[in-house]
Every structure is written in C-alpha cells, then in structure tokens.
C-alpha cells in the first residue's frame, strides 16, 4: 500500500487485512525507531548522516518482517518511501521540509553544502531499495492524495513536498515495471475495490473490518518521538 503523508495507508492496511484475512507487515515506524537511536531528537532536527541511519534501520526492519511473513502479506508502505523521503529532501534542499513550506515551491533558497554528499548516498540507497522492492512486491495499491496533512508535529507540513513524493513514487513504479492501481473513496469503497482487483475473498463485512481497524489504530502510540522512553536492547 503506497501513498504520501496522511493518505490513510496504515488504517487502510489494517482494515484490508481484517477484511481479507491476509496478514499485514508490522515494521516499526520512525517514531518508534528514533528514541533508541537519537534520544530526545525530533525528526525535523536530524542531520543528513542521522537521516541515513534512520532510513537504513527502517528498511532493515521492513525486510525482516516481510521475510517472516513469507509470500503473502500486505505491506504498509515500502522501502521506496524511505528512499524517496531522502530524494525529496535533496530536491527541496533541506532536511526539514517544514522550514521551507512557505517558500515559493516549498523549496530552500540555497541548499547547505552537506546536501551534495547526502544526495550521492541517497542515490546509492535507491539502487539497493529499488532492487529489493522489485524482487519482493507483486503489485502496489496507491492511495489518492485526497486528505489534508495531519498536523501532528511529526509529519512535514509542506504540500509541495508531499505532492512531489507522490509523483516520484508512481514514476519509480513505472520505471520498475511494477503494476499499480490508484484507489480512492471511502474506507468501505477502498476495501471492496482492492479486494476486487486482486480477487481476494472477504472473510467479514466492510463494516466489521473497519471497526476492528478503528480499534487497532486507536491502540497505537501517537506520542512524539521526543516523548518516548528508548526501548531496552
């Protein structure tokens, strides 16, 4: 399941998993990874080097969870998104898209010198991540850019950045020749459409799946990364 910030990926994946009985991957979020990696630091304040470590940790976590599930699972996002969030920062010339949201085109007037090397590493990450995605996923469902960004203090509040990530993701799927289906509408419409596309037989009603997903989503920890206690290792 793909889509940019606040597209409803997680809630749709939860509901679809309940609706079809297909398990979903449980890769940890950046909010969960940051406290143990950079205690007390916000995502908006990370350096290029720190962002690269977070990207690698998120990708590794995804790959492990996917391997544990075998051949049949629904993924909440993919490593393409981790890579493209880096590419987007290169294109917009800033590690903090919030800081340039009010600029023309949402971009920095001048990119810091350190962004040049960051761009080279992100490009190399892209080669590895695209190979992983090509060898792992049969198809994508891309959620339409229909919802406003959730102003939770964690996501970049930059509409230009958000739209650029969306466009680049679909272009990359075309490059990799991975089939994708753009889906929108209410949650119930999404579930019925996706199940129909892939010939998945429902194991419950859409209303039941949506209610289970609502409860599951509500149990998530939405605290900011700086409010969390690092996990013990």
PDB file of N, CA, C and O in Angstrom, residues 1-3 7-17 20 22-28 58-59 61-67 69-82 132-133 136-143 169 194 198 200:
ATOM      1  N   UNK A   1       0.857  -1.176   0.000  1.00  0.00           N
ATOM      2  CA  UNK A   1       0.000   0.000   0.000  1.00  0.00           C
ATOM      3  C   UNK A   1       0.894   1.227   0.000  1.00  0.00           C
ATOM      4  O   UNK A   1       1.749   1.377   0.877  1.00  0.00           O
ATOM      5  N   UNK A   2       0.736   2.085  -0.963  1.00  0.00           N
ATOM      6  CA  UNK A   2       1.579   3.263  -1.036  1.00  0.00           C
ATOM      7  C   UNK A   2       0.728   4.523  -1.017  1.00  0.00           C
ATOM      8  O   UNK A   2      -0.491   4.490  -1.148  1.00  0.00           O
ATOM      9  N   UNK A   3       1.404   5.643  -0.869  1.00  0.00           N
ATOM     10  CA  UNK A   3       0.751   6.934  -0.772  1.00  0.00           C
ATOM     11  C   UNK A   3       1.598   7.828   0.092  1.00  0.00           C
ATOM     12  O   UNK A   3       2.383   7.342   0.915  1.00  0.00           O
ATOM     13  N   UNK A   7      -2.146   9.850   3.773  1.00  0.00           N
ATOM     14  CA  UNK A   7      -3.037   9.328   2.723  1.00  0.00           C
ATOM     15  C   UNK A   7      -3.948   8.228   3.253  1.00  0.00           C
ATOM     16  O   UNK A   7      -4.823   7.756   2.535  1.00  0.00           O
ATOM     17  N   UNK A   8      -3.730   7.817   4.498  1.00  0.00           N
ATOM     18  CA  UNK A   8      -4.568   6.771   5.084  1.00  0.00           C
ATOM     19  C   UNK A   8      -4.036   5.368   4.884  1.00  0.00           C
ATOM     20  O   UNK A   8      -4.801   4.396   4.978  1.00  0.00           O
ATOM     21  N   UNK A   9      -2.734   5.240   4.625  1.00  0.00           N
ATOM     22  CA  UNK A   9      -2.147   3.921   4.368  1.00  0.00           C
ATOM     23  C   UNK A   9      -2.358   2.955   5.529  1.00  0.00           C
ATOM     24  O   UNK A   9      -2.836   1.838   5.336  1.00  0.00           O
ATOM     25  N   UNK A  10      -1.970   3.383   6.718  1.00  0.00           N
ATOM     26  CA  UNK A  10      -1.991   2.467   7.857  1.00  0.00           C
ATOM     27  C   UNK A  10      -3.402   1.986   8.175  1.00  0.00           C
ATOM     28  O   UNK A  10      -3.642   0.783   8.353  1.00  0.00           O
ATOM     29  N   UNK A  11      -4.350   2.898   8.240  1.00  0.00           N
ATOM     30  CA  UNK A  11      -5.722   2.494   8.562  1.00  0.00           C
ATOM     31  C   UNK A  11      -6.310   1.617   7.457  1.00  0.00           C
ATOM     32  O   UNK A  11      -7.040   0.657   7.740  1.00  0.00           O
ATOM     33  N   UNK A  12      -5.973   1.907   6.205  1.00  0.00           N
ATOM     34  CA  UNK A  12      -6.476   1.085   5.097  1.00  0.00           C
ATOM     35  C   UNK A  12      -5.867  -0.312   5.135  1.00  0.00           C
ATOM     36  O   UNK A  12      -6.563  -1.309   4.921  1.00  0.00           O
ATOM     37  N   UNK A  13      -4.573  -0.395   5.425  1.00  0.00           N
ATOM     38  CA  UNK A  13      -3.913  -1.699   5.522  1.00  0.00           C
ATOM     39  C   UNK A  13      -4.514  -2.518   6.665  1.00  0.00           C
ATOM     40  O   UNK A  13      -4.774  -3.721   6.516  1.00  0.00           O
ATOM     41  N   UNK A  14      -4.742  -1.889   7.793  1.00  0.00           N
ATOM     42  CA  UNK A  14      -5.349  -2.606   8.930  1.00  0.00           C
ATOM     43  C   UNK A  14      -6.715  -3.156   8.547  1.00  0.00           C
ATOM     44  O   UNK A  14      -7.024  -4.339   8.794  1.00  0.00           O
ATOM     45  N   UNK A  15      -7.543  -2.307   7.968  1.00  0.00           N
ATOM     46  CA  UNK A  15      -8.888  -2.727   7.596  1.00  0.00           C
ATOM     47  C   UNK A  15      -8.862  -3.801   6.515  1.00  0.00           C
ATOM     48  O   UNK A  15      -9.616  -4.775   6.567  1.00  0.00           O
ATOM     49  N   UNK A  16      -7.976  -3.647   5.534  1.00  0.00           N
ATOM     50  CA  UNK A  16      -7.887  -4.623   4.442  1.00  0.00           C
ATOM     51  C   UNK A  16      -7.430  -5.979   4.958  1.00  0.00           C
ATOM     52  O   UNK A  16      -7.916  -7.028   4.502  1.00  0.00           O
ATOM     53  N   UNK A  17      -6.510  -5.991   5.913  1.00  0.00           N
ATOM     54  CA  UNK A  17      -6.042  -7.246   6.490  1.00  0.00           C
ATOM     55  C   UNK A  17      -7.187  -7.970   7.191  1.00  0.00           C
ATOM     56  O   UNK A  17      -7.362  -9.186   7.037  1.00  0.00           O
ATOM     57  N   UNK A  20      -9.829  -9.246   4.447  1.00  0.00           N
ATOM     58  CA  UNK A  20      -9.440 -10.347   3.566  1.00  0.00           C
ATOM     59  C   UNK A  20      -8.772 -11.511   4.285  1.00  0.00           C
ATOM     60  O   UNK A  20      -8.630 -12.597   3.712  1.00  0.00           O
ATOM     61  N   UNK A  22      -5.667 -11.570   4.969  1.00  0.00           N
ATOM     62  CA  UNK A  22      -4.250 -11.575   4.583  1.00  0.00           C
ATOM     63  C   UNK A  22      -3.457 -10.807   5.641  1.00  0.00           C
ATOM     64  O   UNK A  22      -3.817  -9.674   5.980  1.00  0.00           O
ATOM     65  N   UNK A  23      -2.392 -11.381   6.199  1.00  0.00           N
ATOM     66  CA  UNK A  23      -1.651 -10.685   7.257  1.00  0.00           C
ATOM     67  C   UNK A  23      -0.966  -9.425   6.746  1.00  0.00           C
ATOM     68  O   UNK A  23      -0.658  -9.302   5.562  1.00  0.00           O
ATOM     69  N   UNK A  24      -0.732  -8.504   7.650  1.00  0.00           N
ATOM     70  CA  UNK A  24      -0.030  -7.267   7.286  1.00  0.00           C
ATOM     71  C   UNK A  24       1.340  -7.247   7.952  1.00  0.00           C
ATOM     72  O   UNK A  24       1.530  -7.808   9.038  1.00  0.00           O
ATOM     73  N   UNK A  25       2.288  -6.605   7.307  1.00  0.00           N
ATOM     74  CA  UNK A  25       3.623  -6.481   7.878  1.00  0.00           C
ATOM     75  C   UNK A  25       3.588  -5.486   9.029  1.00  0.00           C
ATOM     76  O   UNK A  25       2.775  -4.564   9.050  1.00  0.00           O
ATOM     77  N   UNK A  26       4.483  -5.667   9.986  1.00  0.00           N
ATOM     78  CA  UNK A  26       4.474  -4.856  11.201  1.00  0.00           C
ATOM     79  C   UNK A  26       5.810  -4.152  11.419  1.00  0.00           C
ATOM     80  O   UNK A  26       6.350  -4.161  12.525  1.00  0.00           O
ATOM     81  N   UNK A  27       6.352  -3.564  10.376  1.00  0.00           N
ATOM     82  CA  UNK A  27       7.614  -2.832  10.500  1.00  0.00           C
ATOM     83  C   UNK A  27       7.428  -1.627  11.415  1.00  0.00           C
ATOM     84  O   UNK A  27       6.393  -0.969  11.401  1.00  0.00           O
ATOM     85  N   UNK A  28       8.447  -1.333  12.212  1.00  0.00           N
ATOM     86  CA  UNK A  28       8.340  -0.222  13.156  1.00  0.00           C
ATOM     87  C   UNK A  28       8.383   1.119  12.428  1.00  0.00           C
ATOM     88  O   UNK A  28       8.994   1.266  11.379  1.00  0.00           O
ATOM     89  N   UNK A  58      14.931   1.589   9.105  1.00  0.00           N
ATOM     90  CA  UNK A  58      13.541   1.349   8.700  1.00  0.00           C
ATOM     91  C   UNK A  58      13.489   0.291   7.604  1.00  0.00           C
ATOM     92  O   UNK A  58      12.648  -0.608   7.622  1.00  0.00           O
ATOM     93  N   UNK A  59      14.391   0.394   6.636  1.00  0.00           N
ATOM     94  CA  UNK A  59      14.430  -0.588   5.550  1.00  0.00           C
ATOM     95  C   UNK A  59      14.725  -1.981   6.089  1.00  0.00           C
ATOM     96  O   UNK A  59      14.071  -2.968   5.709  1.00  0.00           O
ATOM     97  N   UNK A  61      14.212  -3.149   9.078  1.00  0.00           N
ATOM     98  CA  UNK A  61      13.052  -3.638   9.816  1.00  0.00           C
ATOM     99  C   UNK A  61      11.964  -4.160   8.897  1.00  0.00           C
ATOM    100  O   UNK A  61      11.347  -5.204   9.162  1.00  0.00           O
ATOM    101  N   UNK A  62      11.729  -3.461   7.809  1.00  0.00           N
ATOM    102  CA  UNK A  62      10.736  -3.915   6.826  1.00  0.00           C
ATOM    103  C   UNK A  62      11.138  -5.267   6.250  1.00  0.00           C
ATOM    104  O   UNK A  62      10.316  -6.186   6.160  1.00  0.00           O
ATOM    105  N   UNK A  63      12.390  -5.364   5.824  1.00  0.00           N
ATOM    106  CA  UNK A  63      12.848  -6.589   5.165  1.00  0.00           C
ATOM    107  C   UNK A  63      12.723  -7.795   6.090  1.00  0.00           C
ATOM    108  O   UNK A  63      12.336  -8.885   5.661  1.00  0.00           O
ATOM    109  N   UNK A  64      13.038  -7.621   7.372  1.00  0.00           N
ATOM    110  CA  UNK A  64      12.932  -8.719   8.333  1.00  0.00           C
ATOM    111  C   UNK A  64      11.480  -9.149   8.489  1.00  0.00           C
ATOM    112  O   UNK A  64      11.152 -10.346   8.456  1.00  0.00           O
ATOM    113  N   UNK A  65      10.580  -8.185   8.668  1.00  0.00           N
ATOM    114  CA  UNK A  65       9.172  -8.510   8.848  1.00  0.00           C
ATOM    115  C   UNK A  65       8.588  -9.192   7.605  1.00  0.00           C
ATOM    116  O   UNK A  65       7.799 -10.140   7.712  1.00  0.00           O
ATOM    117  N   UNK A  66       8.973  -8.732   6.438  1.00  0.00           N
ATOM    118  CA  UNK A  66       8.496  -9.340   5.195  1.00  0.00           C
ATOM    119  C   UNK A  66       8.962 -10.790   5.083  1.00  0.00           C
ATOM    120  O   UNK A  66       8.196 -11.672   4.679  1.00  0.00           O
ATOM    121  N   UNK A  67      10.207 -11.030   5.452  1.00  0.00           N
ATOM    122  CA  UNK A  67      10.747 -12.388   5.377  1.00  0.00           C
ATOM    123  C   UNK A  67      10.011 -13.325   6.331  1.00  0.00           C
ATOM    124  O   UNK A  67       9.770 -14.499   6.006  1.00  0.00           O
ATOM    125  N   UNK A  69       6.939 -13.196   7.157  1.00  0.00           N
ATOM    126  CA  UNK A  69       5.577 -13.445   6.696  1.00  0.00           C
ATOM    127  C   UNK A  69       5.513 -14.330   5.455  1.00  0.00           C
ATOM    128  O   UNK A  69       4.444 -14.818   5.095  1.00  0.00           O
ATOM    129  N   UNK A  70       6.631 -14.524   4.782  1.00  0.00           N
ATOM    130  CA  UNK A  70       6.634 -15.387   3.602  1.00  0.00           C
ATOM    131  C   UNK A  70       6.152 -14.679   2.353  1.00  0.00           C
ATOM    132  O   UNK A  70       6.480 -13.511   2.130  1.00  0.00           O
ATOM    133  N   UNK A  71       5.334 -15.364   1.559  1.00  0.00           N
ATOM    134  CA  UNK A  71       4.951 -14.840   0.252  1.00  0.00           C
ATOM    135  C   UNK A  71       3.676 -14.013   0.244  1.00  0.00           C
ATOM    136  O   UNK A  71       3.414 -13.268  -0.705  1.00  0.00           O
ATOM    137  N   UNK A  72       2.847 -14.139   1.271  1.00  0.00           N
ATOM    138  CA  UNK A  72       1.537 -13.489   1.262  1.00  0.00           C
ATOM    139  C   UNK A  72       1.395 -12.513   2.416  1.00  0.00           C
ATOM    140  O   UNK A  72       1.287 -12.920   3.579  1.00  0.00           O
ATOM    141  N   UNK A  73       1.390 -11.227   2.099  1.00  0.00           N
ATOM    142  CA  UNK A  73       1.207 -10.208   3.126  1.00  0.00           C
ATOM    143  C   UNK A  73       0.856  -8.882   2.455  1.00  0.00           C
ATOM    144  O   UNK A  73       1.049  -8.697   1.253  1.00  0.00           O
ATOM    145  N   UNK A  74       0.337  -7.977   3.274  1.00  0.00           N
ATOM    146  CA  UNK A  74       0.049  -6.609   2.844  1.00  0.00           C
ATOM    147  C   UNK A  74       1.034  -5.710   3.573  1.00  0.00           C
ATOM    148  O   UNK A  74       1.133  -5.746   4.799  1.00  0.00           O
ATOM    149  N   UNK A  75       1.744  -4.900   2.817  1.00  0.00           N
ATOM    150  CA  UNK A  75       2.763  -4.033   3.415  1.00  0.00           C
ATOM    151  C   UNK A  75       2.245  -2.607   3.552  1.00  0.00           C
ATOM    152  O   UNK A  75       1.710  -2.033   2.601  1.00  0.00           O
ATOM    153  N   UNK A  76       2.426  -2.041   4.727  1.00  0.00           N
ATOM    154  CA  UNK A  76       2.075  -0.640   4.980  1.00  0.00           C
ATOM    155  C   UNK A  76       3.228   0.230   4.499  1.00  0.00           C
ATOM    156  O   UNK A  76       4.172   0.508   5.222  1.00  0.00           O
ATOM    157  N   UNK A  77       3.148   0.645   3.236  1.00  0.00           N
ATOM    158  CA  UNK A  77       4.255   1.378   2.633  1.00  0.00           C
ATOM    159  C   UNK A  77       5.330   0.423   2.154  1.00  0.00           C
ATOM    160  O   UNK A  77       5.162  -0.798   2.180  1.00  0.00           O
ATOM    161  N   UNK A  78       6.457   0.981   1.736  1.00  0.00           N
ATOM    162  CA  UNK A  78       7.579   0.158   1.273  1.00  0.00           C
ATOM    163  C   UNK A  78       8.861   0.953   1.415  1.00  0.00           C
ATOM    164  O   UNK A  78       8.841   2.154   1.720  1.00  0.00           O
ATOM    165  N   UNK A  79       9.970   0.300   1.146  1.00  0.00           N
ATOM    166  CA  UNK A  79      11.263   0.980   1.249  1.00  0.00           C
ATOM    167  C   UNK A  79      11.431   2.066   0.193  1.00  0.00           C
ATOM    168  O   UNK A  79      12.326   2.906   0.316  1.00  0.00           O
ATOM    169  N   UNK A  80      10.597   2.053  -0.844  1.00  0.00           N
ATOM    170  CA  UNK A  80      10.642   3.155  -1.803  1.00  0.00           C
ATOM    171  C   UNK A  80      10.333   4.477  -1.115  1.00  0.00           C
ATOM    172  O   UNK A  80      10.895   5.517  -1.456  1.00  0.00           O
ATOM    173  N   UNK A  81       9.423   4.448  -0.155  1.00  0.00           N
ATOM    174  CA  UNK A  81       9.076   5.680   0.531  1.00  0.00           C
ATOM    175  C   UNK A  81      10.243   6.196   1.361  1.00  0.00           C
ATOM    176  O   UNK A  81      10.529   7.399   1.362  1.00  0.00           O
ATOM    177  N   UNK A  82      10.931   5.314   2.086  1.00  0.00           N
ATOM    178  CA  UNK A  82      12.090   5.749   2.855  1.00  0.00           C
ATOM    179  C   UNK A  82      13.111   6.418   1.943  1.00  0.00           C
ATOM    180  O   UNK A  82      13.669   7.469   2.268  1.00  0.00           O
ATOM    181  N   UNK A 132      15.295  -4.374  -4.009  1.00  0.00           N
ATOM    182  CA  UNK A 132      14.523  -5.108  -3.003  1.00  0.00           C
ATOM    183  C   UNK A 132      13.034  -5.077  -3.330  1.00  0.00           C
ATOM    184  O   UNK A 132      12.353  -6.114  -3.286  1.00  0.00           O
ATOM    185  N   UNK A 133      12.534  -3.923  -3.656  1.00  0.00           N
ATOM    186  CA  UNK A 133      11.102  -3.771  -3.961  1.00  0.00           C
ATOM    187  C   UNK A 133      10.723  -4.570  -5.199  1.00  0.00           C
ATOM    188  O   UNK A 133       9.688  -5.252  -5.228  1.00  0.00           O
ATOM    189  N   UNK A 136      10.360  -8.170  -4.302  1.00  0.00           N
ATOM    190  CA  UNK A 136       9.518  -8.513  -3.159  1.00  0.00           C
ATOM    191  C   UNK A 136       8.026  -8.370  -3.431  1.00  0.00           C
ATOM    192  O   UNK A 136       7.236  -9.231  -3.032  1.00  0.00           O
ATOM    193  N   UNK A 137       7.626  -7.303  -4.109  1.00  0.00           N
ATOM    194  CA  UNK A 137       6.205  -6.993  -4.246  1.00  0.00           C
ATOM    195  C   UNK A 137       5.654  -7.358  -5.619  1.00  0.00           C
ATOM    196  O   UNK A 137       6.292  -7.103  -6.648  1.00  0.00           O
ATOM    197  N   UNK A 138       4.470  -7.937  -5.624  1.00  0.00           N
ATOM    198  CA  UNK A 138       3.797  -8.281  -6.883  1.00  0.00           C
ATOM    199  C   UNK A 138       3.101  -7.072  -7.485  1.00  0.00           C
ATOM    200  O   UNK A 138       3.033  -6.926  -8.713  1.00  0.00           O
ATOM    201  N   UNK A 139       2.535  -6.229  -6.637  1.00  0.00           N
ATOM    202  CA  UNK A 139       1.773  -5.086  -7.126  1.00  0.00           C
ATOM    203  C   UNK A 139       1.613  -4.070  -6.004  1.00  0.00           C
ATOM    204  O   UNK A 139       1.793  -4.393  -4.825  1.00  0.00           O
ATOM    205  N   UNK A 140       1.280  -2.861  -6.379  1.00  0.00           N
ATOM    206  CA  UNK A 140       1.030  -1.777  -5.435  1.00  0.00           C
ATOM    207  C   UNK A 140      -0.416  -1.309  -5.546  1.00  0.00           C
ATOM    208  O   UNK A 140      -1.007  -1.345  -6.630  1.00  0.00           O
ATOM    209  N   UNK A 141      -0.945  -0.856  -4.430  1.00  0.00           N
ATOM    210  CA  UNK A 141      -2.169  -0.057  -4.422  1.00  0.00           C
ATOM    211  C   UNK A 141      -1.743   1.322  -3.943  1.00  0.00           C
ATOM    212  O   UNK A 141      -1.164   1.467  -2.860  1.00  0.00           O
ATOM    213  N   UNK A 142      -1.994   2.324  -4.766  1.00  0.00           N
ATOM    214  CA  UNK A 142      -1.597   3.688  -4.416  1.00  0.00           C
ATOM    215  C   UNK A 142      -2.836   4.491  -4.051  1.00  0.00           C
ATOM    216  O   UNK A 142      -3.777   4.597  -4.841  1.00  0.00           O
ATOM    217  N   UNK A 143      -2.840   5.028  -2.845  1.00  0.00           N
ATOM    218  CA  UNK A 143      -3.988   5.789  -2.361  1.00  0.00           C
ATOM    219  C   UNK A 143      -3.919   7.219  -2.867  1.00  0.00           C
ATOM    220  O   UNK A 143      -2.864   7.867  -2.791  1.00  0.00           O
ATOM    221  N   UNK A 169       7.045   8.583  -6.626  1.00  0.00           N
ATOM    222  CA  UNK A 169       6.783   7.185  -6.308  1.00  0.00           C
ATOM    223  C   UNK A 169       6.146   6.460  -7.499  1.00  0.00           C
ATOM    224  O   UNK A 169       6.576   5.378  -7.878  1.00  0.00           O
ATOM    225  N   UNK A 194     -10.131  -2.832  -3.693  1.00  0.00           N
ATOM    226  CA  UNK A 194      -8.849  -3.543  -3.626  1.00  0.00           C
ATOM    227  C   UNK A 194      -9.069  -5.055  -3.645  1.00  0.00           C
ATOM    228  O   UNK A 194      -8.365  -5.788  -4.357  1.00  0.00           O
ATOM    229  N   UNK A 198      -7.670  -7.803  -6.770  1.00  0.00           N
ATOM    230  CA  UNK A 198      -6.791  -8.950  -6.569  1.00  0.00           C
ATOM    231  C   UNK A 198      -7.537 -10.266  -6.356  1.00  0.00           C
ATOM    232  O   UNK A 198      -6.911 -11.295  -6.082  1.00  0.00           O
ATOM    233  N   UNK A 200      -9.503 -11.155  -3.924  1.00  0.00           N
ATOM    234  CA  UNK A 200      -9.437 -11.598  -2.531  1.00  0.00           C
ATOM    235  C   UNK A 200     -10.849 -11.758  -1.973  1.00  0.00           C
ATOM    236  O   UNK A 200     -11.670 -10.853  -2.085  1.00  0.00           O
TER     237      UNK A 200
END
